[in-house]
Tab-separated table of C-alpha atoms in Angstrom:
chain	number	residue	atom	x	y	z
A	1	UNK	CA	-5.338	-13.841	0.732
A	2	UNK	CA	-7.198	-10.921	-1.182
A	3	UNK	CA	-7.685	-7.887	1.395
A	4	UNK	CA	-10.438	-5.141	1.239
A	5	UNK	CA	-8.993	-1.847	1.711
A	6	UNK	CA	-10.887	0.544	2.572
A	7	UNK	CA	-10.125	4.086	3.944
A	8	UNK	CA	-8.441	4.762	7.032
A	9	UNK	CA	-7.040	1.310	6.802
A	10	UNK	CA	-3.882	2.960	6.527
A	11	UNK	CA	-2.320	6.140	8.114
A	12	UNK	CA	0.380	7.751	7.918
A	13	UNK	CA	2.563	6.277	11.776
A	14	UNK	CA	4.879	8.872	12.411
A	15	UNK	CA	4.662	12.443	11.487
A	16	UNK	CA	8.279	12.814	12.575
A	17	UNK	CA	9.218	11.635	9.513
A	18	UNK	CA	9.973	14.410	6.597
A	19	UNK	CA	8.377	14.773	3.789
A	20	UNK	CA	10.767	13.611	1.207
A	21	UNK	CA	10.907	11.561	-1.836
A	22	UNK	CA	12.577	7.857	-0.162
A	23	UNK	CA	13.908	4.622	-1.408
A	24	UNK	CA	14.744	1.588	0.646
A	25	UNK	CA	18.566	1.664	0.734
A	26	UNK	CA	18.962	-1.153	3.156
A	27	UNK	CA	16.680	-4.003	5.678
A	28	UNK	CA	19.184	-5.747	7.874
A	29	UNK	CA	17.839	-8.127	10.593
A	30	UNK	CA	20.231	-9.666	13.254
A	31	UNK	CA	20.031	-11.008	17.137
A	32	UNK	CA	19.313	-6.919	17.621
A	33	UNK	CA	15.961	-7.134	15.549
A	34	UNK	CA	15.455	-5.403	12.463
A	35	UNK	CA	16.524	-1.789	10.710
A	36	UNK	CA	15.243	-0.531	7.612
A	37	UNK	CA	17.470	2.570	6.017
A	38	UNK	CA	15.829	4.913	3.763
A	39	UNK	CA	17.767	7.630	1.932
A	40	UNK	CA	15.511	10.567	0.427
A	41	UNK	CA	17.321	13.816	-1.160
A	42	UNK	CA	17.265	15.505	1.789
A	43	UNK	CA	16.883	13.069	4.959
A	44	UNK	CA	18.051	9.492	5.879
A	45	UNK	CA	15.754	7.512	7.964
A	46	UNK	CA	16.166	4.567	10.331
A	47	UNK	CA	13.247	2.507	11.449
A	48	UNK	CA	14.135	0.419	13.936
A	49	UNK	CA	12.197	-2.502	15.073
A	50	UNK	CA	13.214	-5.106	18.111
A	51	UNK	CA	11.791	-9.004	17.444
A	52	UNK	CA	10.389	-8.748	14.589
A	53	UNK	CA	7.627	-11.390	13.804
A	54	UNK	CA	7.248	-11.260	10.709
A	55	UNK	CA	8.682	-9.367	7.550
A	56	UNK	CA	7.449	-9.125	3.789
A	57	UNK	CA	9.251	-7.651	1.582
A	58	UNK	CA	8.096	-6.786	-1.983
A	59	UNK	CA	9.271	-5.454	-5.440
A	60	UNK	CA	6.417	-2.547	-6.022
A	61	UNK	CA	5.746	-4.776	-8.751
A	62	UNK	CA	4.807	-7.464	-7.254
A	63	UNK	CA	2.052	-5.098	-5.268
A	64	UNK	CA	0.573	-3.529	-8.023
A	65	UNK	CA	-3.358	-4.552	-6.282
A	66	UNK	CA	-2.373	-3.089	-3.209
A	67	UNK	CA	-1.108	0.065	-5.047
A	68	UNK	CA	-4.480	1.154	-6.814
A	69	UNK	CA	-6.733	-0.424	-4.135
A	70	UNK	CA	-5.366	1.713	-0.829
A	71	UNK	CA	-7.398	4.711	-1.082
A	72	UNK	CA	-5.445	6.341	1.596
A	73	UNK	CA	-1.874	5.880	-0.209
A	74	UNK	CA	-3.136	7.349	-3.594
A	75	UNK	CA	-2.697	11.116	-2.737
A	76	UNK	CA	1.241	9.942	-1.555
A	77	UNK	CA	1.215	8.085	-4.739
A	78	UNK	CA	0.065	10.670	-7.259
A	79	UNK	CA	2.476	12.956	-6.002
A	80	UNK	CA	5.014	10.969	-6.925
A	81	UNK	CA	5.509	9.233	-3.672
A	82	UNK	CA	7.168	12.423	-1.817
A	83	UNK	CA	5.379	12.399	1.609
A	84	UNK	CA	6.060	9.764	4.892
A	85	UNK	CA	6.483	6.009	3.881
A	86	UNK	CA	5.408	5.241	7.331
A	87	UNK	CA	2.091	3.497	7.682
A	88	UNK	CA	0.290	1.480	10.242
A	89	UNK	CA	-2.693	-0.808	9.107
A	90	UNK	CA	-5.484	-1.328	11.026
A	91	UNK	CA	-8.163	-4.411	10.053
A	92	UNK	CA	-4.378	-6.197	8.484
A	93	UNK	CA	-5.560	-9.111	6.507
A	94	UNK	CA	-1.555	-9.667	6.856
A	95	UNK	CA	-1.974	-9.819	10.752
A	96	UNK	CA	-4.709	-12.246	10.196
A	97	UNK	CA	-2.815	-14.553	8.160
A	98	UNK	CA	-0.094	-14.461	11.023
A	99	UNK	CA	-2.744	-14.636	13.660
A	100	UNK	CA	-3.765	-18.289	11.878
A	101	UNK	CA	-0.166	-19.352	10.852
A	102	UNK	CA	0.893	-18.873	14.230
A	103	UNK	CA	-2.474	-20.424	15.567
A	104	UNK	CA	-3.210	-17.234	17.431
A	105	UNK	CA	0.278	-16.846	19.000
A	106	UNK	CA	0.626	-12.966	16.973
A	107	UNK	CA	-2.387	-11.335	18.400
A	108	UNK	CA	-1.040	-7.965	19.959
A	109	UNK	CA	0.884	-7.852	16.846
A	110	UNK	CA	0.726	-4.464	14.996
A	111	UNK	CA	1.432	-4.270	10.700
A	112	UNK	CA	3.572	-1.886	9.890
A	113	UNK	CA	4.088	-0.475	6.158
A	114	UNK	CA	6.973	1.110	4.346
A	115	UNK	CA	5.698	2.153	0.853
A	116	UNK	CA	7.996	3.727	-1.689
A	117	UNK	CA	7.772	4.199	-5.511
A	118	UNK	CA	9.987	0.749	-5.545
A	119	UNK	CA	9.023	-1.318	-2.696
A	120	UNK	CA	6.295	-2.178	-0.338
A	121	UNK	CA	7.274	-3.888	3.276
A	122	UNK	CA	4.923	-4.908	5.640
A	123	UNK	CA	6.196	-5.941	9.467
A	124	UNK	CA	4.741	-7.178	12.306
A	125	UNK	CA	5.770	-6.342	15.456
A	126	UNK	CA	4.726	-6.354	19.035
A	127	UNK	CA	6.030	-3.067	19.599
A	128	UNK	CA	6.559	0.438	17.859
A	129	UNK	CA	9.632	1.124	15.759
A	130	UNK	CA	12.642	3.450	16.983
A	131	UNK	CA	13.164	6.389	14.509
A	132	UNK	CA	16.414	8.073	13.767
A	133	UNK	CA	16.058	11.133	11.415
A	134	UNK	CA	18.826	12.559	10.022
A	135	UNK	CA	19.546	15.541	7.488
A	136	UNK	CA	21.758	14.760	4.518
C-alpha cells in the first residue's frame, strides 16, 4: 500500500518527551502489552502501550519513501533527528490496511510512530501510550 503524506499527517504526540537525539534500545511485548525503550544522551524513554493490535517494525532502510515523503518529519530529520520521536498519524493508510485485514474489527484504532535516524515503528493501539521519562 503506497500512502500520500501530506502535512499535518503527522505530529509530534507528546511534548513531554525531551528533545534529544534517541535510538530504539529495546521493543518487548508480553501478556502486559508492549514497551518500547529509547536511550538518547541525556534521557531514557519508555512508551508503554497495553494490547497492542498491531506492531511494524522497520530498519530506516527499509522506509526510505516514508523518510523523504513526510513533510512534517523533515525539519526532525535535517537536524539530525534530535527532537521527539513521538508521532501520531492521522488519515493512517496503516490503520486502513488493519481496518480491512481485520474486516473492520480496528476502527477506534489510533497509529502511533516512533521515528529515529535507525528505525521507524508504527503501532496501533486502542488507547494512548504510558510515558516514563527519565534523566540519564
Amino acid at each position: 500500500m503506497k500512502e500520500n503524506y501530506k502535512t499535518g499527517r503527522y505530529a509530534v504526540y507528546d511534548n513531554s518527551i525531551p528533545c534529544d537525539n534517541y535510538e530504539v534500545t529495546s521493543v518487548t511485548q508480553n501478556g502486559d502489552g508492549t514497551e518500547i525503550v529509547l536511550c538518547g544522551k541525556e534521557h531514557t524513554v519508555k512508551i508503554s502501550f497495553g494490547f497492542v493490535e498491531c506492531l511494524c517494525i522497520c530498519d530506516e532502510g527499509r522506509r526510505i519513501e516514508s523518510y523523504n515523503r513526510i513533510a512534517d518529519i523533515q525539519s526532525y530529520r535535517k537536524n539530525g533527528f534530535y527532537g521527539n520521536p513521538l508521532y501520531v498519524v492521522a488519515d493512517s493508510g496503516f490503520l486502513s490496511w488493519l481496518d480491512y485485514e481485520s474486516c473492520s474489527f480496528s476502527q477506534k484504532d489510533t497509529h502511533y510512530a516512533v521515528i529515529t535516524v535507525n528505525d521507524f515503528i508504527d503501532i496501533a493501539v486502542t488507547y494512548p501510550p504510558k510515558i516514563t521519562v527519565t534523566k540519564r
